[in-house]
Coordinates of C-alpha atoms in Angstrom, one line a residue:
X222 CA -38.4 -49.6 19.3
X223 CA -39.6 -46.6 17.3
X224 CA -39.6 -44.5 20.5
X225 CA -36.0 -45.5 21.2
X226 CA -35.0 -44.6 17.6
X227 CA -36.8 -41.3 17.9
X228 CA -35.0 -40.5 21.1
X229 CA -31.6 -41.4 19.6
X230 CA -32.2 -39.3 16.5
X231 CA -33.3 -36.4 18.6
X232 CA -30.2 -36.6 20.8
X233 CA -27.9 -36.8 17.8
X234 CA -29.6 -33.8 16.3
X235 CA -29.2 -31.8 19.5
X236 CA -25.5 -32.8 19.7
X237 CA -24.9 -31.8 16.1
X238 CA -26.7 -28.5 16.7
X239 CA -24.6 -27.7 19.7
X240 CA -21.4 -28.6 17.9
X241 CA -22.5 -26.3 15.0
X242 CA -23.3 -23.5 17.3
X243 CA -19.9 -24.0 19.0
X244 CA -18.0 -23.8 15.7
X245 CA -19.9 -20.7 14.6
X246 CA -19.1 -19.1 18.0
X247 CA -15.4 -19.8 17.5
X248 CA -15.4 -18.4 14.0
X249 CA -17.2 -15.2 15.0
X250 CA -14.9 -14.9 18.0
X251 CA -11.8 -15.2 15.8
X252 CA -13.1 -12.8 13.2
X253 CA -14.0 -10.3 16.0
X254 CA -10.4 -10.5 17.3
X255 CA -9.1 -9.7 13.8
X256 CA -11.5 -6.8 13.4
X257 CA -10.7 -5.5 16.9
X258 CA -6.9 -5.6 16.1
X259 CA -7.5 -3.7 12.8
X260 CA -9.5 -1.1 14.6
X261 CA -6.8 -0.7 17.3
X262 CA -4.2 -0.1 14.6
X263 CA -6.3 2.4 12.8
X264 CA -6.9 4.3 16.1
X265 CA -3.2 4.7 16.8
X266 CA -1.4 8.0 16.2
X267 CA 1.1 8.1 13.4
X268 CA 3.7 5.4 13.7
X269 CA 7.5 5.9 13.4
X270 CA 8.9 4.4 10.1
X271 CA 12.0 2.2 10.2
X272 CA 14.8 2.5 7.7
X273 CA 16.1 -1.1 7.8
X274 CA 13.5 -3.1 5.9
X275 CA 14.9 -3.5 2.5
X276 CA 17.5 -6.2 1.8
X277 CA 20.1 -5.7 -0.9
X278 CA 20.4 -8.2 -3.7
X279 CA 17.6 -10.4 -2.3
X280 CA 14.7 -11.4 -4.5
X281 CA 11.5 -10.3 -2.6
X282 CA 8.4 -12.2 -2.1
X283 CA 5.6 -10.7 -4.3
X284 CA 2.1 -10.2 -2.9
X285 CA -0.7 -9.4 -5.3
X286 CA -4.3 -8.5 -4.5
X287 CA -5.4 -12.0 -5.2
X288 CA -3.2 -13.2 -2.3
X289 CA -5.1 -11.0 0.1
X290 CA -8.8 -10.7 -0.8
X291 CA -11.3 -13.5 -0.7
X292 CA -13.0 -14.5 -4.0
X293 CA -16.2 -12.8 -2.7
X294 CA -14.3 -9.6 -2.0
X295 CA -12.5 -9.8 -5.4
X296 CA -15.9 -10.1 -7.1
X297 CA -17.2 -7.1 -5.2
X298 CA -14.1 -5.0 -6.1
X299 CA -14.5 -5.8 -9.8
X300 CA -18.2 -5.0 -9.7
X301 CA -17.5 -1.6 -8.1
X302 CA -14.8 -0.8 -10.7
X303 CA -17.2 -1.8 -13.6
X304 CA -19.9 0.3 -12.0
X305 CA -17.6 3.3 -12.0
X306 CA -16.3 2.6 -15.5
X307 CA -12.7 2.0 -14.3
X308 CA -10.5 -0.3 -16.3
X309 CA -8.7 -3.2 -14.7
X310 CA -5.3 -2.6 -13.2
X311 CA -2.3 -2.6 -15.5
X312 CA 1.2 -3.5 -14.3
X313 CA 2.6 -6.0 -11.8
X314 CA 3.6 -4.0 -8.6
X315 CA 3.7 -0.4 -9.8
X316 CA 0.2 -0.2 -11.3
X317 CA -2.2 2.2 -13.0
X318 CA -6.0 2.0 -13.4
X319 CA -8.1 -0.3 -11.2
X320 CA -8.0 0.6 -7.5
X321 CA -5.2 3.1 -8.1
X322 CA -7.3 5.2 -10.4
X323 CA -10.2 5.0 -7.9
X324 CA -7.9 6.2 -5.1
X325 CA -6.4 9.0 -7.1
X326 CA -9.8 10.3 -8.2
X327 CA -11.2 10.2 -4.6
X328 CA -8.1 11.8 -3.1
X329 CA -7.9 14.7 -5.6
X330 CA -11.5 15.5 -5.0
X331 CA -11.1 15.3 -1.2
X332 CA -7.9 17.4 -1.2
X333 CA -9.3 19.9 -3.8
X334 CA -6.1 20.0 -5.7
X335 CA -5.5 22.1 -8.8
X336 CA -4.6 20.7 -12.3
X337 CA -0.9 20.8 -11.5
X338 CA 0.5 17.3 -11.5
X339 CA 3.2 18.3 -9.1
X340 CA 0.7 19.8 -6.6
X341 CA -1.5 16.7 -6.9
X342 CA 1.3 14.1 -6.2
X343 CA 2.8 16.1 -3.3
X344 CA -0.6 16.6 -1.7
X345 CA -1.5 12.9 -2.1
X346 CA 1.9 11.9 -0.7
X347 CA 1.5 14.1 2.3
X348 CA -2.1 12.8 2.9
X349 CA -1.1 9.1 2.6
X350 CA 1.9 9.4 4.8
X351 CA -0.2 11.3 7.5
X352 CA -2.6 8.3 7.4
X353 CA 0.0 5.5 7.2
X354 CA 0.7 2.9 9.9
X355 CA 4.1 1.3 9.7
X356 CA 3.9 -2.5 9.8
X357 CA 6.9 -4.8 9.3
X358 CA 6.8 -7.6 6.8
X359 CA 5.9 -11.1 8.2
X360 CA 8.8 -13.1 9.6
X361 CA 9.3 -15.4 6.7
X362 CA 13.0 -14.8 6.1
X363 CA 12.4 -12.7 2.9
X364 CA 11.5 -9.2 2.0
X365 CA 7.8 -8.8 0.8
X366 CA 6.7 -6.4 -1.8
X367 CA 3.0 -5.7 -2.3
X368 CA 1.4 -4.4 -5.5
X369 CA -0.3 -1.1 -5.3
X370 CA -3.8 -2.7 -5.5
X371 CA -2.8 -5.1 -2.7
X372 CA -1.9 -2.2 -0.4
X373 CA -5.1 -0.4 -1.3
X374 CA -7.2 -3.5 -0.6
X375 CA -5.8 -3.5 3.0
X376 CA -7.1 0.0 3.8
X377 CA -9.2 0.1 6.9
X378 CA -11.3 3.2 7.9
X379 CA -9.2 5.3 5.6
X380 CA -5.9 4.2 7.0
X381 CA -3.0 2.7 5.0
X382 CA -0.4 0.3 6.3
X383 CA 2.8 -1.4 5.3
X384 CA 6.6 -0.8 5.2
X385 CA 8.8 1.4 3.1
X386 CA 8.6 -0.6 -0.1
X387 CA 4.8 -0.8 0.1
X388 CA 4.7 2.9 0.5
X389 CA 7.1 3.5 -2.4
X390 CA 5.3 1.2 -4.8
X391 CA 2.0 2.8 -4.0
X392 CA 3.4 6.4 -4.5
X393 CA 5.1 5.4 -7.7
X394 CA 1.8 4.0 -8.9
X395 CA -0.1 7.1 -8.0
X396 CA 2.5 9.3 -9.7
X397 CA 2.1 7.3 -12.9
X398 CA -1.6 7.4 -12.7
X399 CA -1.5 11.2 -13.1
X400 CA 0.9 11.1 -16.0
X401 CA 4.3 11.4 -14.3
X402 CA 7.3 9.2 -15.0
X403 CA 8.1 7.4 -11.7
X404 CA 10.1 4.6 -10.2
X405 CA 11.1 3.0 -6.9
X406 CA 14.6 3.4 -5.6
X407 CA 16.3 1.1 -3.1
X408 CA 18.9 3.0 -1.1
X409 CA 21.5 1.4 1.2
X410 CA 23.7 2.9 4.0
X411 CA 25.8 1.1 6.6
X412 CA 23.7 -2.1 6.5
X413 CA 20.3 -0.2 6.5
X414 CA 18.1 -0.7 3.4
X415 CA 15.3 1.7 2.5
X416 CA 12.9 2.1 -0.4
X417 CA 11.4 5.3 -1.7
X418 CA 9.6 6.5 -4.8
X419 CA 10.5 9.5 -7.0
X420 CA 9.0 11.1 -10.1
X421 CA 10.6 13.0 -13.0
X422 CA 9.9 16.7 -12.8
X423 CA 8.1 18.0 -15.9
X424 CA 10.1 20.8 -17.5
X425 CA 9.8 24.3 -16.0
X426 CA 7.1 23.4 -13.4
X427 CA 8.9 24.6 -10.3
X428 CA 11.0 27.6 -9.6
X429 CA 14.4 27.3 -8.0
X430 CA 13.1 28.4 -4.6
X431 CA 10.3 25.8 -4.8
X432 CA 12.7 23.1 -5.8
X433 CA 15.1 23.8 -3.0
X434 CA 12.4 23.0 -0.5
X435 CA 12.2 19.4 -1.8
X436 CA 14.6 16.5 -1.8
X437 CA 15.7 15.7 -5.3
X438 CA 18.4 14.1 -7.4
X439 CA 19.6 14.8 -11.0
X440 CA 20.6 12.3 -13.7
X441 CA 20.7 12.3 -17.5
X442 CA 16.8 12.2 -17.6
X443 CA 16.5 15.4 -15.5
X444 CA 15.4 16.2 -12.0
X445 CA 13.8 13.4 -9.9
X446 CA 11.7 14.6 -6.9
X447 CA 11.6 12.3 -3.9
X448 CA 8.3 11.0 -2.5
X449 CA 10.1 9.5 0.6
X450 CA 8.6 9.8 4.0
X451 CA 12.2 10.7 5.2
X452 CA 13.3 14.2 4.6
X453 CA 16.6 16.0 4.4
X454 CA 19.6 14.2 5.8
X455 CA 17.5 11.2 6.8
X456 CA 16.6 10.8 3.1
X457 CA 19.9 11.8 1.6
X458 CA 21.9 9.1 3.4
X459 CA 20.1 6.6 1.2
X460 CA 20.9 8.3 -2.1
X461 CA 24.6 7.3 -2.6
X462 CA 24.3 3.5 -3.0
X463 CA 21.1 2.9 -4.9
X464 CA 19.3 0.4 -7.1
X465 CA 16.6 1.6 -9.6
X466 CA 13.4 -0.3 -10.0
X467 CA 11.3 1.1 -12.8
X468 CA 10.0 -2.0 -14.4
X469 CA 8.4 -3.9 -11.5

């Protein structure tokens, strides 16, 4: 009888072990596919941005960093920020401190920028766009806006990803981090909706010839320089019917 029980217990243990190994194999396989896809995206050459990703008068779905990272990853991020004496992020979507300060510090060192705020933001905008992979929002029926930290948490091998509003929110955050007044603008033209960031030009920091090489708008505050990835006429067509988002 004891021998029979021993055989049964051994068999059950083997079956359980095989099932466990099978589950682990499936998990590793699924994770491998996700990593492989991310690597494939990062390996692609620059993607072509689309202009029709912002919907007028529709409340967007907000995605924060807590919606993306695991508890373990969140703990690791906080530990790294504390180690580097970086304060927690401030703001909801357009943010300063936290991962934004970490990104700004690393980029300015890497790009060897001067002390000029304008040179810094334009250099960082160019770098981020050159390493940006355009990805549409998920098909949920609503527009999705990610916080700056959420977008930065999705970096893979130095590559950024998202659509126009993700890019705009990140650039507006980076501009604020270096002391510039900034905002996101929603522009609409013939059914197409597009988002871009812009910053308020500090007084007397650019000559007329330098200013004319940039896309800009004027209002009662002064001159707003575009941080859009579209330039010239491709950008200007979204500047006539606009909504301003400076408190998001």
